[in-house]
Short mmCIF file of C-alpha atoms in Angstrom, two decimals:
data_model
loop_
_atom_site.label_atom_id
_atom_site.label_comp_id
_atom_site.label_asym_id
_atom_site.label_seq_id
_atom_site.Cartn_x
_atom_site.Cartn_y
_atom_site.Cartn_z
CA UNK A 1 31.93 177.98 12.89
CA UNK A 2 34.67 180.24 14.29
CA UNK A 3 38.42 180.07 13.74
CA UNK A 4 41.03 181.34 16.19
CA UNK A 5 44.67 181.49 15.05
CA UNK A 6 47.58 181.92 17.52
CA UNK A 7 50.98 181.90 15.79
CA UNK A 8 53.56 180.96 18.43
CA UNK A 9 57.08 181.76 17.29
CA UNK A 10 60.11 180.27 18.96
CA UNK A 11 63.77 180.91 18.61
CA UNK A 12 66.03 178.04 17.64
CA UNK A 13 69.20 177.07 19.42
CA UNK A 14 71.23 179.56 17.39
CA UNK A 15 69.05 182.47 18.54
CA UNK A 16 69.16 181.29 22.12
CA UNK A 17 72.94 181.18 22.02
CA UNK A 18 72.94 184.80 20.88
CA UNK A 19 71.18 185.83 24.08
CA UNK A 20 73.70 184.00 26.24
CA UNK A 21 76.59 186.40 25.67
CA UNK A 22 78.18 187.93 28.73
CA UNK A 23 79.56 191.45 29.03
CA UNK A 24 83.23 191.53 29.95
CA UNK A 25 84.08 193.39 33.15
CA UNK A 26 87.12 195.14 31.71
CA UNK A 27 84.87 196.99 29.24
CA UNK A 28 82.04 197.98 31.57
CA UNK A 29 84.17 199.32 34.43
CA UNK A 30 84.19 203.13 34.83
CA UNK A 31 88.01 203.08 34.85
CA UNK A 32 88.21 200.63 31.93
CA UNK A 33 91.74 200.56 30.52
CA UNK A 34 93.09 203.32 32.75
CA UNK A 35 95.14 200.98 34.96
CA UNK A 36 97.33 200.16 31.95
CA UNK A 37 97.83 203.88 31.25
CA UNK A 38 98.79 204.63 34.86
CA UNK A 39 101.22 201.69 35.00
CA UNK A 40 102.97 202.53 31.73
CA UNK A 41 103.23 206.21 32.64
CA UNK A 42 104.83 205.42 35.99
CA UNK A 43 107.22 202.99 34.34
CA UNK A 44 108.36 205.50 31.72
CA UNK A 45 108.62 208.78 33.64
CA UNK A 46 108.00 207.89 37.28
CA UNK A 47 104.90 210.10 37.54
CA UNK A 48 101.28 209.41 38.46
CA UNK A 49 98.25 210.37 36.44
CA UNK A 50 94.54 210.34 37.14
CA UNK A 51 91.25 210.23 35.23
CA UNK A 52 88.70 212.54 36.90
CA UNK A 53 85.08 211.72 36.02
CA UNK A 54 83.19 213.51 38.78
CA UNK A 55 83.27 216.98 40.30
CA UNK A 56 84.64 215.51 43.52
CA UNK A 57 87.54 213.84 41.70
CA UNK A 58 88.26 217.07 39.81
CA UNK A 59 88.35 219.08 43.04
CA UNK A 60 90.69 216.52 44.61
CA UNK A 61 93.11 216.92 41.68
CA UNK A 62 92.93 220.72 41.96
CA UNK A 63 93.87 220.43 45.63
CA UNK A 64 96.92 218.35 44.71
CA UNK A 65 97.89 220.88 42.03
CA UNK A 66 97.72 223.81 44.41
CA UNK A 67 99.89 222.00 46.94
CA UNK A 68 102.55 221.68 44.24
CA UNK A 69 102.26 225.36 43.26
CA UNK A 70 101.57 227.51 46.28
CA UNK A 71 104.57 229.02 48.05
CA UNK A 72 107.08 226.97 46.06
CA UNK A 73 109.47 227.42 43.16
CA UNK A 74 108.23 224.97 40.55
CA UNK A 75 110.91 222.53 39.39
CA UNK A 76 110.73 220.39 36.25
CA UNK A 77 109.43 217.24 37.93
CA UNK A 78 106.63 219.05 39.71
CA UNK A 79 105.74 220.91 36.51
CA UNK A 80 105.26 217.57 34.75
CA UNK A 81 103.15 216.28 37.63
CA UNK A 82 100.94 219.38 37.60
CA UNK A 83 100.37 218.97 33.85
CA UNK A 84 99.41 215.29 34.22
CA UNK A 85 96.86 216.21 36.91
CA UNK A 86 95.49 219.41 35.42
CA UNK A 87 95.70 219.39 31.61
CA UNK A 88 92.15 219.09 30.23
CA UNK A 89 93.28 217.88 26.83
CA UNK A 90 94.82 214.85 28.54
CA UNK A 91 91.54 214.21 30.38
CA UNK A 92 89.77 214.27 27.01
CA UNK A 93 92.23 211.66 25.74
CA UNK A 94 91.41 209.45 28.73
CA UNK A 95 87.70 209.88 28.00
CA UNK A 96 88.37 208.56 24.50
CA UNK A 97 89.62 205.32 26.06
CA UNK A 98 86.30 205.05 27.88
CA UNK A 99 84.44 205.57 24.61
CA UNK A 100 86.46 202.80 23.01
CA UNK A 101 85.68 200.51 25.95
CA UNK A 102 81.99 201.30 25.53
CA UNK A 103 82.23 200.33 21.84
CA UNK A 104 83.75 196.99 22.80
CA UNK A 105 81.09 196.55 25.48
CA UNK A 106 78.44 197.16 22.81
CA UNK A 107 79.98 194.53 20.52
CA UNK A 108 80.02 192.03 23.40
CA UNK A 109 76.28 192.56 23.93
CA UNK A 110 73.96 190.48 21.69
CA UNK A 111 71.75 192.38 19.27
CA UNK A 112 68.18 192.72 20.50
CA UNK A 113 65.64 190.57 18.63
CA UNK A 114 62.86 192.33 16.71
CA UNK A 115 59.32 191.53 17.87
CA UNK A 116 56.21 192.26 15.83
CA UNK A 117 52.62 191.54 16.92
CA UNK A 118 49.48 191.80 14.80
CA UNK A 119 45.79 191.27 15.56
CA UNK A 120 43.35 190.58 12.75
CA UNK A 121 39.56 190.23 13.13
CA UNK A 122 36.34 189.82 11.11
CA UNK A 123 33.41 192.20 10.71
CA UNK A 124 32.05 194.21 13.61
CA UNK A 125 28.57 192.69 13.37
CA UNK A 126 29.62 189.11 13.80
CA UNK A 127 32.98 187.80 14.98
CA UNK A 128 33.65 184.94 12.57
CA UNK A 129 37.45 184.95 12.50
CA UNK A 130 40.22 186.15 14.77
CA UNK A 131 43.97 185.90 14.21
CA UNK A 132 46.84 187.01 16.42
CA UNK A 133 50.30 186.91 14.89
CA UNK A 134 53.63 187.43 16.55
CA UNK A 135 57.10 187.26 15.01
CA UNK A 136 60.59 187.12 16.52
CA UNK A 137 63.34 188.09 14.13
CA UNK A 138 67.03 187.48 14.88
CA UNK A 139 70.13 188.41 12.87
CA UNK A 140 72.21 185.27 12.31
CA UNK A 141 75.32 187.23 11.31
CA UNK A 142 75.22 189.03 14.65
CA UNK A 143 75.79 185.65 16.31
CA UNK A 144 78.26 184.14 13.88
CA UNK A 145 80.45 187.24 13.53
CA UNK A 146 80.33 188.54 17.10
CA UNK A 147 83.63 186.94 18.06
CA UNK A 148 85.48 188.61 15.18
CA UNK A 149 83.71 191.92 15.71
CA UNK A 150 84.63 191.81 19.38
CA UNK A 151 88.21 191.08 18.35
CA UNK A 152 88.22 194.21 16.17
CA UNK A 153 86.69 196.28 18.97
CA UNK A 154 89.14 194.90 21.54
CA UNK A 155 92.11 195.74 19.33
CA UNK A 156 90.72 199.25 18.87
CA UNK A 157 90.29 199.52 22.65
CA UNK A 158 93.91 198.54 23.27
CA UNK A 159 94.98 200.96 20.55
CA UNK A 160 93.08 203.76 22.32
CA UNK A 161 94.93 202.84 25.53
CA UNK A 162 98.31 203.10 23.83
CA UNK A 163 97.26 206.36 22.17
CA UNK A 164 96.37 207.79 25.59
CA UNK A 165 99.73 206.61 26.96
CA UNK A 166 101.44 208.38 24.06
CA UNK A 167 99.43 211.54 24.76
CA UNK A 168 100.49 211.33 28.42
CA UNK A 169 104.17 210.94 27.58
CA UNK A 170 103.91 213.67 24.94
CA UNK A 171 102.44 216.09 27.48
CA UNK A 172 105.17 215.19 29.99
CA UNK A 173 107.87 215.71 27.35
CA UNK A 174 106.44 219.02 26.11
CA UNK A 175 106.00 220.28 29.67
CA UNK A 176 109.59 219.45 30.58
CA UNK A 177 110.89 221.09 27.40
CA UNK A 178 108.73 224.15 28.03
CA UNK A 179 110.01 224.39 31.62
CA UNK A 180 113.63 224.17 30.40
CA UNK A 181 113.07 226.85 27.76
CA UNK A 182 111.24 229.10 30.19
CA UNK A 183 113.94 228.90 32.89
CA UNK A 184 116.68 229.33 30.28
CA UNK A 185 114.89 232.43 28.97
CA UNK A 186 114.95 234.00 32.44
CA UNK A 187 118.59 233.04 32.80
CA UNK A 188 119.29 234.90 29.56
CA UNK A 189 117.50 237.94 31.01
CA UNK A 190 119.75 237.67 34.07
CA UNK A 191 122.98 237.79 32.04
CA UNK A 192 121.74 240.49 29.68
CA UNK A 193 120.72 242.63 32.65
CA UNK A 194 124.26 242.46 34.02
CA UNK A 195 125.66 243.20 30.57
CA UNK A 196 123.34 246.20 30.27
CA UNK A 197 124.54 247.54 33.63
CA UNK A 198 128.14 247.30 32.43
CA UNK A 199 127.18 248.95 29.15
CA UNK A 200 125.40 251.76 30.99
CA UNK A 201 128.63 252.47 32.87
CA UNK A 202 130.62 252.51 29.62
CA UNK A 203 128.11 254.75 27.86
CA UNK A 204 128.08 257.21 30.76
CA UNK A 205 131.89 257.25 30.86
CA UNK A 206 132.06 257.84 27.11
CA UNK A 207 129.65 260.75 27.45
CA UNK A 208 131.74 262.40 30.19
CA UNK A 209 135.00 261.83 28.29
CA UNK A 210 133.40 263.37 25.24
CA UNK A 211 132.47 266.46 27.22
CA UNK A 212 136.11 266.87 28.24
CA UNK A 213 137.36 266.22 24.73
CA UNK A 214 139.22 263.05 25.73
CA UNK A 215 137.02 260.88 23.47
CA UNK A 216 135.99 261.73 19.94
CA UNK A 217 132.44 261.47 18.61
CA UNK A 218 133.08 258.12 16.92
CA UNK A 219 134.15 256.57 20.22
CA UNK A 220 131.14 258.03 22.01
CA UNK A 221 128.76 256.80 19.29
CA UNK A 222 130.33 253.35 19.41
CA UNK A 223 129.63 252.96 23.15
CA UNK A 224 126.16 254.47 22.91
CA UNK A 225 125.22 252.25 19.92
CA UNK A 226 126.33 249.17 21.80
CA UNK A 227 124.30 250.25 24.81
CA UNK A 228 121.22 250.92 22.67
CA UNK A 229 121.49 247.53 20.93
CA UNK A 230 121.85 245.82 24.28
CA UNK A 231 118.72 247.57 25.53
CA UNK A 232 116.80 246.15 22.58
CA UNK A 233 118.19 242.67 23.19
CA UNK A 234 117.23 242.85 26.86
CA UNK A 235 113.67 243.94 26.01
CA UNK A 236 113.39 241.07 23.53
CA UNK A 237 114.77 238.61 26.10
CA UNK A 238 112.17 239.70 28.65
CA UNK A 239 109.41 239.24 26.07
CA UNK A 240 110.74 235.79 25.17
CA UNK A 241 110.79 234.81 28.85
CA UNK A 242 107.22 235.99 29.40
CA UNK A 243 106.00 234.11 26.32
CA UNK A 244 107.86 230.96 27.32
CA UNK A 245 106.22 231.04 30.74
CA UNK A 246 102.79 231.50 29.15
CA UNK A 247 103.41 228.43 27.01
CA UNK A 248 104.27 226.51 30.16
CA UNK A 249 101.13 227.87 31.84
CA UNK A 250 98.97 226.50 29.02
CA UNK A 251 100.50 223.05 29.29
CA UNK A 252 99.93 223.09 33.05
CA UNK A 253 96.28 223.99 32.45
CA UNK A 254 96.42 226.94 34.85
CA UNK A 255 94.32 230.11 34.95
CA UNK A 256 93.37 232.85 37.41
CA UNK A 257 95.48 233.15 40.54
CA UNK A 258 97.24 229.87 39.79
CA UNK A 259 99.14 231.52 36.94
CA UNK A 260 101.24 233.40 39.50
CA UNK A 261 103.48 230.39 40.10
CA UNK A 262 107.27 230.78 40.34
CA UNK A 263 110.03 229.07 38.39
CA UNK A 264 113.82 229.25 38.96
CA UNK A 265 115.98 232.05 37.52
CA UNK A 266 118.48 229.57 36.12
CA UNK A 267 118.82 225.93 35.18
CA UNK A 268 120.45 223.55 37.65
CA UNK A 269 124.16 222.88 37.37
CA UNK A 270 125.38 220.14 35.08
CA UNK A 271 125.65 216.66 36.61
CA UNK A 272 129.18 215.60 37.48
CA UNK A 273 128.97 212.74 34.98
CA UNK A 274 126.51 210.83 32.79
CA UNK A 275 126.27 207.11 32.11
CA UNK A 276 125.82 205.21 28.89
CA UNK A 277 122.52 203.35 28.54
CA UNK A 278 122.95 199.67 27.71
CA UNK A 279 121.06 198.09 24.80
CA UNK A 280 119.38 201.38 24.01
CA UNK A 281 117.97 200.22 20.66
CA UNK A 282 116.40 197.16 22.28
CA UNK A 283 114.90 199.38 24.98
CA UNK A 284 113.37 201.63 22.33
CA UNK A 285 111.87 198.72 20.38
CA UNK A 286 110.40 197.26 23.58
CA UNK A 287 109.06 200.52 25.00
CA UNK A 288 108.21 202.94 22.19
CA UNK A 289 104.49 203.68 22.42
CA UNK A 290 104.20 204.83 18.81
CA UNK A 291 105.63 201.48 17.70
CA UNK A 292 103.11 199.61 19.85
CA UNK A 293 100.37 201.77 18.35
CA UNK A 294 101.43 200.77 14.84
CA UNK A 295 101.50 197.10 15.87
CA UNK A 296 98.00 197.37 17.32
CA UNK A 297 96.82 199.04 14.13
CA UNK A 298 98.18 196.02 12.28
CA UNK A 299 96.16 193.75 14.61
CA UNK A 300 93.05 195.85 13.97
CA UNK A 301 93.52 195.49 10.21
CA UNK A 302 94.10 191.74 10.56
CA UNK A 303 90.90 191.34 12.58
CA UNK A 304 88.98 193.55 10.15
CA UNK A 305 90.33 191.50 7.23
CA UNK A 306 88.97 188.30 8.82
CA UNK A 307 85.59 189.88 9.43
CA UNK A 308 85.43 191.19 5.85
CA UNK A 309 86.29 187.75 4.53
CA UNK A 310 83.56 186.14 6.65
CA UNK A 311 80.90 188.56 5.39
CA UNK A 312 82.19 188.95 1.83
CA UNK A 313 79.19 187.29 0.11
CA UNK A 314 76.43 187.56 2.72
CA UNK A 315 76.37 190.86 4.57
CA UNK A 316 72.88 190.55 6.10
CA UNK A 317 71.30 187.24 7.15
CA UNK A 318 68.15 186.99 9.27
CA UNK A 319 66.19 184.00 10.58
CA UNK A 320 62.47 183.97 11.42
CA UNK A 321 61.12 180.75 12.96
CA UNK A 322 57.98 179.57 14.78
CA UNK A 323 54.85 177.42 14.86
CA UNK A 324 51.28 178.35 13.89
CA UNK A 325 48.47 176.78 15.86
CA UNK A 326 44.92 176.91 14.45
CA UNK A 327 41.92 176.04 16.54
CA UNK A 328 38.51 175.08 14.99
CA UNK A 329 35.30 175.00 17.08
CA UNK A 330 32.68 172.58 15.74
CA UNK A 331 28.89 172.62 16.16
CA UNK A 332 29.06 170.06 18.94
CA UNK A 333 31.68 172.17 20.79
CA UNK A 334 34.65 169.90 20.02
CA UNK A 335 37.99 171.67 19.37
CA UNK A 336 40.44 170.50 16.74
CA UNK A 337 44.00 171.84 16.70
CA UNK A 338 46.27 172.03 13.66
CA UNK A 339 49.97 172.94 13.95
CA UNK A 340 52.05 174.40 11.12
CA UNK A 341 55.77 175.01 11.31
CA UNK A 342 57.13 178.25 9.93
CA UNK A 343 60.75 179.08 9.03
CA UNK A 344 61.93 182.07 6.98
CA UNK A 345 65.46 182.99 5.98
CA UNK A 346 66.23 186.46 4.62
CA UNK A 347 69.48 187.54 2.96
CA UNK A 348 70.78 189.75 0.20
CA UNK A 349 71.69 188.01 -3.07
CA UNK A 350 75.25 189.00 -4.12
CA UNK A 351 74.41 189.55 -7.80
CA UNK A 352 76.10 192.92 -8.22
CA UNK A 353 78.40 193.31 -5.20
CA UNK A 354 80.41 190.10 -4.76
CA UNK A 355 82.51 191.61 -2.00
CA UNK A 356 85.74 191.54 -4.02
CA UNK A 357 86.21 195.31 -3.75
CA UNK A 358 85.85 195.19 0.05
CA UNK A 359 88.32 192.31 0.22
CA UNK A 360 90.83 194.25 -1.89
CA UNK A 361 90.52 197.28 0.39
CA UNK A 362 91.02 195.07 3.45
CA UNK A 363 94.13 193.46 1.92
CA UNK A 364 95.67 196.84 1.06
CA UNK A 365 94.85 198.26 4.50
CA UNK A 366 96.64 195.33 6.11
CA UNK A 367 99.63 195.74 3.77
CA UNK A 368 99.74 199.46 4.56
CA UNK A 369 99.72 198.81 8.32
CA UNK A 370 102.48 196.20 8.00
CA UNK A 371 104.75 198.60 6.14
CA UNK A 372 104.10 201.36 8.69
CA UNK A 373 105.20 199.01 11.50
CA UNK A 374 108.40 198.16 9.62
CA UNK A 375 109.14 201.83 8.94
CA UNK A 376 108.58 202.86 12.56
CA UNK A 377 110.88 200.09 13.80
CA UNK A 378 113.68 201.37 11.54
CA UNK A 379 113.03 204.99 12.54
CA UNK A 380 112.93 204.16 16.25
CA UNK A 381 116.41 202.63 16.07
CA UNK A 382 117.78 205.65 14.22
CA UNK A 383 116.06 208.21 16.46
CA UNK A 384 117.34 206.66 19.67
CA UNK A 385 120.90 206.52 18.30
CA UNK A 386 120.67 210.17 17.27
CA UNK A 387 119.22 211.16 20.65
CA UNK A 388 121.99 209.31 22.49
CA UNK A 389 124.63 210.98 20.35
CA UNK A 390 123.13 214.43 20.99
CA UNK A 391 122.87 213.70 24.72
CA UNK A 392 126.55 212.89 25.15
CA UNK A 393 127.79 215.55 22.71
CA UNK A 394 125.71 218.32 24.31
CA UNK A 395 127.02 217.31 27.73
CA UNK A 396 130.62 217.58 26.53
CA UNK A 397 129.94 220.98 24.93
CA UNK A 398 128.27 222.34 28.07
CA UNK A 399 131.07 220.93 30.19
CA UNK A 400 133.66 222.60 27.92
CA UNK A 401 132.02 226.00 28.38
CA UNK A 402 131.73 225.47 32.14
CA UNK A 403 135.25 224.14 32.73
CA UNK A 404 137.30 225.93 30.05
CA UNK A 405 135.72 228.96 28.36
CA UNK A 406 134.11 230.66 31.38
CA UNK A 407 137.18 230.17 33.64
CA UNK A 408 139.42 231.66 30.94
CA UNK A 409 137.16 234.67 30.52
CA UNK A 410 137.07 235.08 34.30
CA UNK A 411 140.88 235.06 34.37
CA UNK A 412 141.01 237.68 31.63
CA UNK A 413 138.61 239.89 33.57
CA UNK A 414 140.54 239.49 36.84
CA UNK A 415 143.88 240.25 35.17
CA UNK A 416 142.35 243.23 33.44
CA UNK A 417 141.13 244.56 36.77
CA UNK A 418 144.64 244.22 38.21
CA UNK A 419 146.05 246.08 35.21
CA UNK A 420 143.41 248.75 35.59
CA UNK A 421 144.27 249.21 39.24
CA UNK A 422 147.90 249.50 38.20
CA UNK A 423 146.90 252.12 35.61
CA UNK A 424 148.08 249.87 32.77
CA UNK A 425 144.63 249.12 31.25
CA UNK A 426 142.08 251.82 30.52
CA UNK A 427 138.45 251.69 31.57
CA UNK A 428 137.05 250.70 28.17
CA UNK A 429 139.34 247.69 27.91
CA UNK A 430 138.19 246.59 31.36
CA UNK A 431 134.54 246.98 30.36
CA UNK A 432 135.22 244.94 27.23
CA UNK A 433 136.64 242.12 29.33
CA UNK A 434 133.55 242.18 31.55
CA UNK A 435 131.24 242.04 28.51
CA UNK A 436 133.11 239.12 26.99
CA UNK A 437 132.92 237.22 30.26
CA UNK A 438 129.14 237.80 30.42
CA UNK A 439 128.83 236.65 26.80
CA UNK A 440 130.75 233.47 27.65
CA UNK A 441 128.48 232.86 30.63
CA UNK A 442 125.45 233.28 28.36
CA UNK A 443 126.90 230.78 25.87
CA UNK A 444 127.53 228.37 28.75
CA UNK A 445 123.91 228.77 29.86
CA UNK A 446 122.71 228.06 26.31
CA UNK A 447 124.89 224.94 26.14
CA UNK A 448 123.48 223.78 29.48
CA UNK A 449 119.95 224.31 28.16
CA UNK A 450 120.76 222.24 25.06
CA UNK A 451 122.01 219.43 27.28
CA UNK A 452 118.80 219.29 29.31
CA UNK A 453 116.74 219.41 26.12
CA UNK A 454 118.79 216.53 24.72
CA UNK A 455 118.20 214.64 27.97
CA UNK A 456 114.44 215.04 27.58
CA UNK A 457 114.63 213.99 23.93
CA UNK A 458 116.58 210.86 24.85
CA UNK A 459 113.82 209.81 27.23
CA UNK A 460 111.31 210.47 24.46
CA UNK A 461 113.31 208.42 21.97
CA UNK A 462 113.14 205.41 24.30
CA UNK A 463 109.53 205.59 25.48
CA UNK A 464 107.66 207.78 23.00
CA UNK A 465 105.83 211.08 23.13
CA UNK A 466 108.59 213.38 21.87
CA UNK A 467 109.09 215.34 18.68
CA UNK A 468 110.53 212.29 16.95
CA UNK A 469 109.60 209.68 19.46
CA UNK A 470 109.02 210.26 23.26
CA UNK A 471 110.74 210.71 26.98
CA UNK A 472 113.85 208.59 29.02
CA UNK A 473 113.89 207.12 32.39
CA UNK A 474 117.58 206.46 32.81
CA UNK A 475 118.67 210.05 32.23
CA UNK A 476 119.02 211.98 35.49
CA UNK A 477 116.00 214.05 36.46
CA UNK A 478 116.19 217.85 36.47
CA UNK A 479 115.70 219.56 39.80
CA UNK A 480 114.88 223.24 40.05
CA UNK A 481 116.81 225.74 42.13
CA UNK A 482 117.30 229.39 42.81
CA UNK A 483 114.91 232.30 42.96
CA UNK A 484 111.81 232.24 40.84
CA UNK A 485 109.61 234.24 38.46
#
């Protein structure tokens, strides 16, 4: 008599429901999450950005970059646009959003069942018994916790989006600041060059007067020392300008021939007036990316807390189910069938680890995230008030230098020239007037630079991405002008 055994395992309704999950389109798309980044970037700074994933897309961006660079003097807005297209660190940040989307996609996909098949037989001489066994094993927790795990993954995905937005705004802010500093450095070179030319004339005059005995050695040394110090300052200013432009080049992601781009010799003139931004604290609370990031982190911790609570006691639960069918062949050839149901449940017994420690960690993580959100909300209000104060104060200071100090120094120089022509003022007094006017112009240029830096910081304080916060849409944009370097 021979026995043949065919275990036939089936999955219950719970297992079948696990296979019915659908993958969400917003996770599986190649540009998953990037539309939010592009929209928020345009809203905050009025610039476009792109995520290049193929060689063709990369070449298309390079073509756009070269159109902005070649044969043009690069202004601040175009510098920001070049950085958003060409900075590889920003592209890496966008790739991180894709990785986060892939994680969420993975959580939305049911866990594959485990299949095992075994064949057992009798002796080789005579086949008296044959058994074929097959098992399907499914993880119950994968089904029951998928919704919460997907919630955690989705919150992490949205957090990665906001982090990429913050990286975008931070790059835009840093590029604009670098452009301002670079142009201001070349403007300083411009004024120091003129001061050096005036000093050269004074030093040469002192030398000739010394040869005739009309000027003692102390007077000669005084003019020559001033000229020598100015030469050192000019050399340092040229070095500072070159280094500032290199910093800008790095942010733009340029190399090779593309590094030969030109920027203006001086910052644009001050705007005729500036306007107060209404409800600036409310705008900051509604738009600050770092605040949204903290809020999303709080959501992540809340979702993780719920998942930890659900799996506190049972962290691994598996179900094995099926039916065994045995077939017996009698001497008269009749077949008798016997069915046996089979159900197995496997789980870890929480004897030692009751899950209390994991619950405590989850509670403290949530509490930590909640306090960070509260702190950032307070800081955002303070930072935007400080940025607004600096914006208006720096404008008034720059305007004072432009409208009061420089005109007065110009008047002194002009009157000194008239006195010199009338043989009332000597040459050294006239040269001193010229130097003081150039110094006033340099101070005015520095004040103008501080205003544009404060303008960039105000944008950052409203939207995020800056040193203390980020960059501001309602402040007037900076346009480049003049000859370039």
